[in-house]
Each structure stands twice: as structure tokens, then as C-alpha cells.
Amino acid sequence: MLGDKDVCATIAVKDMEAAKKFYGETLGLEASMETPAGIFYKSGNSGVFVYPSNVAGTNQATYAAWTVEDVEGAVEGLKAKGVSFEHYPDLPDVTVDGDIHTMGDMKAVWFKDPEGNILNIVNKVG
């Protein structure tokens, strides 16, 4: 039923101004629509909806993931903008080299937005 439909990540934040700076400037997402309920950001053929919520930052799992060809390049670009990366050395069958977690052919990194929401970059999915 929904397998051929686009999906949008929804991310709760407490501070919309900090979120605008992070998602717009740091991550380079383009705000495609701003409403009183939040901001839609275009990202490739999908999007991210960032909205205000008092429970922002309480999720301890990954909110959204971006697929990129060059994980190392993405890490360097984000580090240059002040992003720091999370490390999960206890994941099974994972090798951690610097900030990059390797699982077979898959490489991944995790980082947080200003609210503490966990975001991910990976070189392949599916």
C-alpha cells in the first residue's frame, strides 16, 4: 500500500531557531515550506519535517538517516561545520575506525542535532 510512496522523517525540537541553523546551514537542507506547525526541508527526493515539541530530544534511537556515496567526505564536511560524532563500539560485528562504523560493506556514522536527536549517515541501505 505505501511501498511506492515517499516518506518524510519527522523530528521534534524545542528550539526552532537552533534547528533552523542546524538543519538549514549545518546540514545544508533547503526549507521548502514553513508553517506554524514546523518547517519542511527538502532532502534529495524526500524530506524532513522539523516541528516544536516539549518532548524533543527524548528519543534514544535514530530519527533519520541519509544515504551518501562518500561517508568519509560527509564526515569531514560536517566536522568542518562543528558536528561531532557518536561512537557505538559495542555494536555486534562492527569495527570502529575514527568516527566510522563498518559492518561488512556498509559504513555508517551517527551524530546529534542541538536537541540531542540522533541522526545517521550511511553509504548504502537495503
PDB file of N, CA and C in Angstrom, residues 82-117:
ATOM      1  N   GLY A  82      31.511  21.893  12.636  1.00  0.00           N
ATOM      2  CA  GLY A  82      31.383  21.757  14.077  1.00  0.00           C
ATOM      3  C   GLY A  82      30.610  20.557  14.581  1.00  0.00           C
ATOM      4  N   VAL A  83      30.221  19.648  13.699  1.00  0.00           N
ATOM      5  CA  VAL A  83      29.472  18.466  14.126  1.00  0.00           C
ATOM      6  C   VAL A  83      30.440  17.455  14.734  1.00  0.00           C
ATOM      7  N   SER A  84      30.044  16.872  15.856  1.00  0.00           N
ATOM      8  CA  SER A  84      30.833  15.789  16.447  1.00  0.00           C
ATOM      9  C   SER A  84      30.023  14.499  16.313  1.00  0.00           C
ATOM     10  N   PHE A  85      30.717  13.392  16.317  1.00  0.00           N
ATOM     11  CA  PHE A  85      30.089  12.112  16.020  1.00  0.00           C
ATOM     12  C   PHE A  85      30.032  11.204  17.233  1.00  0.00           C
ATOM     13  N   GLU A  86      28.997  10.389  17.259  1.00  0.00           N
ATOM     14  CA  GLU A  86      28.784   9.403  18.315  1.00  0.00           C
ATOM     15  C   GLU A  86      29.582   8.147  17.995  1.00  0.00           C
ATOM     16  N   HIS A  87      29.919   7.388  19.027  1.00  0.00           N
ATOM     17  CA  HIS A  87      30.649   6.137  18.843  1.00  0.00           C
ATOM     18  C   HIS A  87      29.916   5.024  19.579  1.00  0.00           C
ATOM     19  N   TYR A  88      29.698   3.922  18.870  1.00  0.00           N
ATOM     20  CA  TYR A  88      28.991   2.775  19.427  1.00  0.00           C
ATOM     21  C   TYR A  88      29.866   1.530  19.269  1.00  0.00           C
ATOM     22  N   PRO A  89      30.913   1.412  20.081  1.00  0.00           N
ATOM     23  CA  PRO A  89      31.857   0.304  19.928  1.00  0.00           C
ATOM     24  C   PRO A  89      31.294  -1.058  20.313  1.00  0.00           C
ATOM     25  N   ASP A  90      30.161  -1.095  21.004  1.00  0.00           N
ATOM     26  CA  ASP A  90      29.610  -2.364  21.453  1.00  0.00           C
ATOM     27  C   ASP A  90      28.602  -2.984  20.489  1.00  0.00           C
ATOM     28  N   LEU A  91      28.406  -2.375  19.315  1.00  0.00           N
ATOM     29  CA  LEU A  91      27.509  -2.980  18.330  1.00  0.00           C
ATOM     30  C   LEU A  91      28.126  -4.287  17.838  1.00  0.00           C
ATOM     31  N   PRO A  92      27.322  -5.340  17.698  1.00  0.00           N
ATOM     32  CA  PRO A  92      27.885  -6.624  17.269  1.00  0.00           C
ATOM     33  C   PRO A  92      28.405  -6.581  15.832  1.00  0.00           C
ATOM     34  N   ASP A  93      29.545  -7.239  15.608  1.00  0.00           N
ATOM     35  CA  ASP A  93      30.154  -7.364  14.273  1.00  0.00           C
ATOM     36  C   ASP A  93      30.450  -6.027  13.621  1.00  0.00           C
ATOM     37  N   VAL A  94      30.835  -5.038  14.413  1.00  0.00           N
ATOM     38  CA  VAL A  94      31.128  -3.699  13.912  1.00  0.00           C
ATOM     39  C   VAL A  94      32.568  -3.340  14.260  1.00  0.00           C
ATOM     40  N   THR A  95      33.256  -2.760  13.280  1.00  0.00           N
ATOM     41  CA  THR A  95      34.593  -2.222  13.504  1.00  0.00           C
ATOM     42  C   THR A  95      34.475  -0.709  13.483  1.00  0.00           C
ATOM     43  N   VAL A  96      35.064  -0.041  14.466  1.00  0.00           N
ATOM     44  CA  VAL A  96      35.029   1.414  14.517  1.00  0.00           C
ATOM     45  C   VAL A  96      36.426   1.935  14.223  1.00  0.00           C
ATOM     46  N   ASP A  97      36.518   2.773  13.176  1.00  0.00           N
ATOM     47  CA  ASP A  97      37.782   3.391  12.801  1.00  0.00           C
ATOM     48  C   ASP A  97      37.557   4.897  12.784  1.00  0.00           C
ATOM     49  N   GLY A  98      38.071   5.582  13.790  1.00  0.00           N
ATOM     50  CA  GLY A  98      37.784   7.012  13.929  1.00  0.00           C
ATOM     51  C   GLY A  98      36.319   7.176  14.277  1.00  0.00           C
ATOM     52  N   ASP A  99      35.583   7.856  13.426  1.00  0.00           N
ATOM     53  CA  ASP A  99      34.151   8.061  13.643  1.00  0.00           C
ATOM     54  C   ASP A  99      33.288   7.077  12.859  1.00  0.00           C
ATOM     55  N   ILE A 100      33.900   6.317  11.962  1.00  0.00           N
ATOM     56  CA  ILE A 100      33.144   5.475  11.034  1.00  0.00           C
ATOM     57  C   ILE A 100      33.022   4.050  11.560  1.00  0.00           C
ATOM     58  N   HIS A 101      31.782   3.576  11.562  1.00  0.00           N
ATOM     59  CA  HIS A 101      31.459   2.206  11.962  1.00  0.00           C
ATOM     60  C   HIS A 101      31.325   1.388  10.675  1.00  0.00           C
ATOM     61  N   THR A 102      32.035   0.273  10.600  1.00  0.00           N
ATOM     62  CA  THR A 102      31.992  -0.568   9.405  1.00  0.00           C
ATOM     63  C   THR A 102      31.366  -1.912   9.752  1.00  0.00           C
ATOM     64  N   MET A 103      30.396  -2.304   8.929  1.00  0.00           N
ATOM     65  CA  MET A 103      29.691  -3.575   9.079  1.00  0.00           C
ATOM     66  C   MET A 103      29.690  -4.237   7.708  1.00  0.00           C
ATOM     67  N   GLY A 104      30.702  -5.025   7.413  1.00  0.00           N
ATOM     68  CA  GLY A 104      30.831  -5.598   6.075  1.00  0.00           C
ATOM     69  C   GLY A 104      31.103  -4.484   5.080  1.00  0.00           C
ATOM     70  N   ASP A 105      30.256  -4.366   4.057  1.00  0.00           N
ATOM     71  CA  ASP A 105      30.398  -3.315   3.045  1.00  0.00           C
ATOM     72  C   ASP A 105      29.749  -1.997   3.462  1.00  0.00           C
ATOM     73  N   MET A 106      29.027  -2.018   4.553  1.00  0.00           N
ATOM     74  CA  MET A 106      28.310  -0.820   4.987  1.00  0.00           C
ATOM     75  C   MET A 106      29.163   0.003   5.944  1.00  0.00           C
ATOM     76  N   LYS A 107      29.181   1.321   5.709  1.00  0.00           N
ATOM     77  CA  LYS A 107      29.836   2.276   6.600  1.00  0.00           C
ATOM     78  C   LYS A 107      28.765   3.222   7.122  1.00  0.00           C
ATOM     79  N   ALA A 108      28.872   3.576   8.407  1.00  0.00           N
ATOM     80  CA  ALA A 108      27.866   4.445   8.996  1.00  0.00           C
ATOM     81  C   ALA A 108      28.478   5.325  10.080  1.00  0.00           C
ATOM     82  N   VAL A 109      27.872   6.488  10.261  1.00  0.00           N
ATOM     83  CA  VAL A 109      28.209   7.387  11.362  1.00  0.00           C
ATOM     84  C   VAL A 109      26.915   7.924  11.954  1.00  0.00           C
ATOM     85  N   TRP A 110      26.990   8.292  13.219  1.00  0.00           N
ATOM     86  CA  TRP A 110      25.851   8.880  13.905  1.00  0.00           C
ATOM     87  C   TRP A 110      26.281  10.194  14.537  1.00  0.00           C
ATOM     88  N   PHE A 111      25.361  11.155  14.574  1.00  0.00           N
ATOM     89  CA  PHE A 111      25.607  12.444  15.196  1.00  0.00           C
ATOM     90  C   PHE A 111      24.289  12.974  15.725  1.00  0.00           C
ATOM     91  N   LYS A 112      24.357  14.021  16.543  1.00  0.00           N
ATOM     92  CA  LYS A 112      23.144  14.564  17.152  1.00  0.00           C
ATOM     93  C   LYS A 112      22.903  15.996  16.704  1.00  0.00           C
ATOM     94  N   ASP A 113      21.619  16.356  16.631  1.00  0.00           N
ATOM     95  CA  ASP A 113      21.263  17.751  16.390  1.00  0.00           C
ATOM     96  C   ASP A 113      21.332  18.497  17.720  1.00  0.00           C
ATOM     97  N   PRO A 114      21.069  19.809  17.742  1.00  0.00           N
ATOM     98  CA  PRO A 114      21.185  20.561  19.000  1.00  0.00           C
ATOM     99  C   PRO A 114      20.275  20.065  20.130  1.00  0.00           C
ATOM    100  N   GLU A 115      19.201  19.345  19.810  1.00  0.00           N
ATOM    101  CA  GLU A 115      18.287  18.821  20.833  1.00  0.00           C
ATOM    102  C   GLU A 115      18.726  17.463  21.357  1.00  0.00           C
ATOM    103  N   GLY A 116      19.711  16.845  20.700  1.00  0.00           N
ATOM    104  CA  GLY A 116      20.128  15.501  21.083  1.00  0.00           C
ATOM    105  C   GLY A 116      19.479  14.408  20.261  1.00  0.00           C
ATOM    106  N   ASN A 117      18.720  14.789  19.225  1.00  0.00           N
ATOM    107  CA  ASN A 117      18.130  13.796  18.332  1.00  0.00           C
ATOM    108  C   ASN A 117      19.243  13.124  17.537  1.00  0.00           C
TER     109      ASN A 117
END
